[in-house]
Amino acid sequence: MANVKQPLLFRNKDVSTVNSSDGTFRSLEKSGRPNRQKEKVHGLKDRSQGLRKSLNDSLEEDIRDFLINEAELHTYDDLTKVNPVTPSTVLKCLQARYSAKVFYTHAGCTLVALNPFQPIPHLYSLDVMREYHTAPQPQEFKPHIFIVAEEAYRNVQGQVEPINQSLVVSGESGAGKTWTSRCLMKYYATVAASSQKCQDTVEKIERRVLDSNPVMEAFGNACTLRNSNSSRFGKYIQLQLNSSQLLVGASVQTYLLEKTRVAFQAPTERNFHIFYQMMKGATEKQRLEWMLPLEQDFAWLPHAEKPLEEDCLQETVEAMINLGIDEGKRTQVFRILAGLLQLGNVDFSPASEEAQPCELDGHSKGFLGKAADLLQVSLDELQSCLTVRTLRAGKQSVLKPCSQSECGVRRDCLAKVIYAQLFDWLVTFINNSMCADNSMWCNFIGLLDVYGFECFLLNNLEQLCINYANEKLQQHFVAHYLKAQQEEYVTEGLQWSFIRYQDNQGCLDLIEGSPSSIFSLLNEECRLNRASDATQFRVRLQKELLDNSSISWDKLSKEPHFTVAHYAGNVSYQIEGMMEKNKDPVPPEIISLLQKSQDSLLHSLFAEDDRESEGSRKHSKVVTVVSKFKNSLESLMKILHSTTPHYTRCIKPNPDCRPLTFKKEEVIVQLEACGIVETINISAAGFPIRIPYGSFLQRYGMIANTKLTAQINRADISFSHFFLSLMNTVLIIM
Ligand SMILES: Nc1ncnc2c1ncn2[C@@H]1O[C@H](COP(=O)(O)OP(=O)(O)OP(=O)(O)O)[C@@H](O)[C@H]1O
């Protein structure tokens, strides 16, 4: 029991709800709060005298009491020490800390990271990393993302089950998730570097791990309304450690790339960075090769004039070189991307004769020709696959010209499918380049950087999937944290009445459950293979999901929609287009065209796809977007459940990404959305202050009476009981 790895638990809860019979915790809890001991003792007396007061009055008084000490607010390193825990006290504390340029704060088991929107170099220097890494008790240092990193690392070193670790970084767009993940990767690449010590490992594996970032960001990030470097995909990176806990490799799993962005950008947004990098960074020779004259405008390259530090081709190319992507492959990648840009400038006009395919004007013909050239496909076949559909009836096939809008859809589909496959190829290449052989590593630390909860004016399938992922993570957080904590108390032999928590199972059942859920009904609709009707689908949802209280409908709305009560708030989803997005159909003519590409890379991207789709066609099963996403999320959850999780909640202090600007109304919404106040309450009701037994004994052992010490030495009593007796001794002395 007295294993140094097992922590001592310090409870931080209002005395009136403490379960212990001897009151030991009461005094302990009060002493845990900085400079407020006396006040709280008075507070206790006041409380017993003022039982007649209404609960609300006394809470308001407590809040006023707490907030009156403004000068002290920034000193609360852990929000569980805030008393009372309310949205306003928590908010004030965070605001005070932000004003004092303190960006990290513990919230029990979670780290809250406020985005400074300004480089703070001294906060992340190599020296600071080493300080946290070499400290005997890093948790005694100021809150920092490096504490989370170090704690996970020491857990692996300590080989405490579950040995593998997951660092879950969440927050809304622009809150700082990607930045935090990069910081964590740099930390491990520094403190767990293997290359110097072990020359025969893959050359500079740390370099490769770090170089995966600029490449994936170039291809997967874009400037959006909310963040100039927004990740348009989710990722889970496993840093692989050998038996000496040195970094020997890594692998990355990506989720739900927003491929629609290639062919459609919202009015104030941009395409993926890589296109702008090419446009701005190409040499004269490359410009000729990629057919990208400087003066040429591209429809799929809006806001190219915007200067962004992310528009740096050189950095991406260097990282690609370090990852082992040779010149030949790079040329192929860039030519394919350039081909997509040309495709975006192709417009279709209705045919002059009925029953004829749509026509292209001179300009469009020129762009299509360049696209065919760059993608190395036949121009005629490219034009035909964009404008004519092949209908099959048994062994017969009939050619049917597409309408003007259908041609546009097919052009966009071609671009999206190529980009998505190229991105997957890149991720596979990166994995092959940095993944260590299974025999070389035994444990991992996983970093999860997923898109935050999204609620726009118009929400569709993408938001439903993203918010579903957030529901899953929230469920994991709440269940894991509360379950693990409360089980620990029981193991320790402490009296504990189980705390109930807000369960989001109802919402998850609504989205993914069986037999009837939004996903199952969407899939069914897609498999029926009929023209989708939004109003009809809404009626179906209403009928089938009538009993679920997490779904509702605004009867006055003209647009077919449904509203889901997520843990972070209500989100209204439009149904129009949802079924089509779920099917995500790729016309077979497009696949067959790409399979015939003379470009070996493009050809290989679709050769495999062909085998898969043949297989799935035989089983006549439509693999929908939500099915794929649900499966990949389930695999992720399995990994998360098998690891020790650490949570970091990034908060965006203002919507305009302005340095050192704290907008209360912006922050409170995020605190509510991630349930942080609830988390603090749970932590505060439990035992948020944990000291390893060894350290505790070292510090306080001398005041224990000898009889007790003898008992613990003979293991006659559990360590928790020893601790309780010891605290009683302390109380007697006081
Ligand atoms: N700790 C930090 N110090 C300084 N600047 C930061 C920090 N964290 C974030 N930033 C700034 O905030 C910007 C947005 O952060 P980041 O891209 O990590 O957000 P995100 O949560 O990953 O957003 P998205 O979900 O859109 O990808 C960064 O480009 C950077 O300029």
PDB file of N, CA and C in Angstrom, residues 1 5 136 157 174 220 251 268 288 294 417 493 509 626:
ATOM      1  N   MET A   1       0.817  -1.207   0.000  1.00  0.00           N
ATOM      2  CA  MET A   1       0.000   0.000   0.000  1.00  0.00           C
ATOM      3  C   MET A   1       0.857   1.265   0.000  1.00  0.00           C
ATOM      4  N   LYS A   5       4.438   5.205  -5.700  1.00  0.00           N
ATOM      5  CA  LYS A   5       3.704   5.630  -6.901  1.00  0.00           C
ATOM      6  C   LYS A   5       2.247   5.913  -6.578  1.00  0.00           C
ATOM      7  N   PRO A 136      12.471  16.923  -9.165  1.00  0.00           N
ATOM      8  CA  PRO A 136      11.974  15.758  -8.428  1.00  0.00           C
ATOM      9  C   PRO A 136      10.444  15.765  -8.361  1.00  0.00           C
ATOM     10  N   GLN A 157       7.735   5.516 -17.398  1.00  0.00           N
ATOM     11  CA  GLN A 157       8.959   5.067 -16.711  1.00  0.00           C
ATOM     12  C   GLN A 157       8.611   4.177 -15.522  1.00  0.00           C
ATOM     13  N   GLY A 174      -8.958  27.530 -32.933  1.00  0.00           N
ATOM     14  CA  GLY A 174      -8.133  28.681 -32.582  1.00  0.00           C
ATOM     15  C   GLY A 174      -7.763  28.728 -31.113  1.00  0.00           C
ATOM     16  N   GLY A 220      -3.232  19.778 -44.591  1.00  0.00           N
ATOM     17  CA  GLY A 220      -4.484  19.566 -43.842  1.00  0.00           C
ATOM     18  C   GLY A 220      -4.988  20.799 -43.118  1.00  0.00           C
ATOM     19  N   SER A 251       3.695   7.132 -35.001  1.00  0.00           N
ATOM     20  CA  SER A 251       2.732   6.869 -36.069  1.00  0.00           C
ATOM     21  C   SER A 251       1.555   7.806 -35.874  1.00  0.00           C
ATOM     22  N   THR A 268     -15.197  34.037 -46.666  1.00  0.00           N
ATOM     23  CA  THR A 268     -14.002  34.692 -46.103  1.00  0.00           C
ATOM     24  C   THR A 268     -12.862  33.709 -45.854  1.00  0.00           C
ATOM     25  N   LEU A 288       6.662  27.027 -64.559  1.00  0.00           N
ATOM     26  CA  LEU A 288       6.426  26.509 -65.911  1.00  0.00           C
ATOM     27  C   LEU A 288       5.935  25.075 -65.854  1.00  0.00           C
ATOM     28  N   LEU A 294       2.315  33.601 -62.651  1.00  0.00           N
ATOM     29  CA  LEU A 294       2.064  34.481 -61.498  1.00  0.00           C
ATOM     30  C   LEU A 294       0.765  35.261 -61.637  1.00  0.00           C
ATOM     31  N   VAL A 417     -11.823  13.752 -54.454  1.00  0.00           N
ATOM     32  CA  VAL A 417     -11.370  12.363 -54.281  1.00  0.00           C
ATOM     33  C   VAL A 417      -9.850  12.274 -54.488  1.00  0.00           C
ATOM     34  N   GLY A 493      -9.802   2.381   0.903  1.00  0.00           N
ATOM     35  CA  GLY A 493     -10.556   2.144   2.123  1.00  0.00           C
ATOM     36  C   GLY A 493     -11.164   3.417   2.694  1.00  0.00           C
ATOM     37  N   ASP A 509     -26.854   7.707 -27.743  1.00  0.00           N
ATOM     38  CA  ASP A 509     -27.831   6.740 -28.266  1.00  0.00           C
ATOM     39  C   ASP A 509     -28.590   7.348 -29.436  1.00  0.00           C
ATOM     40  N   VAL A 626     -20.717   8.254 -42.284  1.00  0.00           N
ATOM     41  CA  VAL A 626     -20.897   8.095 -40.841  1.00  0.00           C
ATOM     42  C   VAL A 626     -20.468   6.700 -40.362  1.00  0.00           C
TER      43      VAL A 626
END
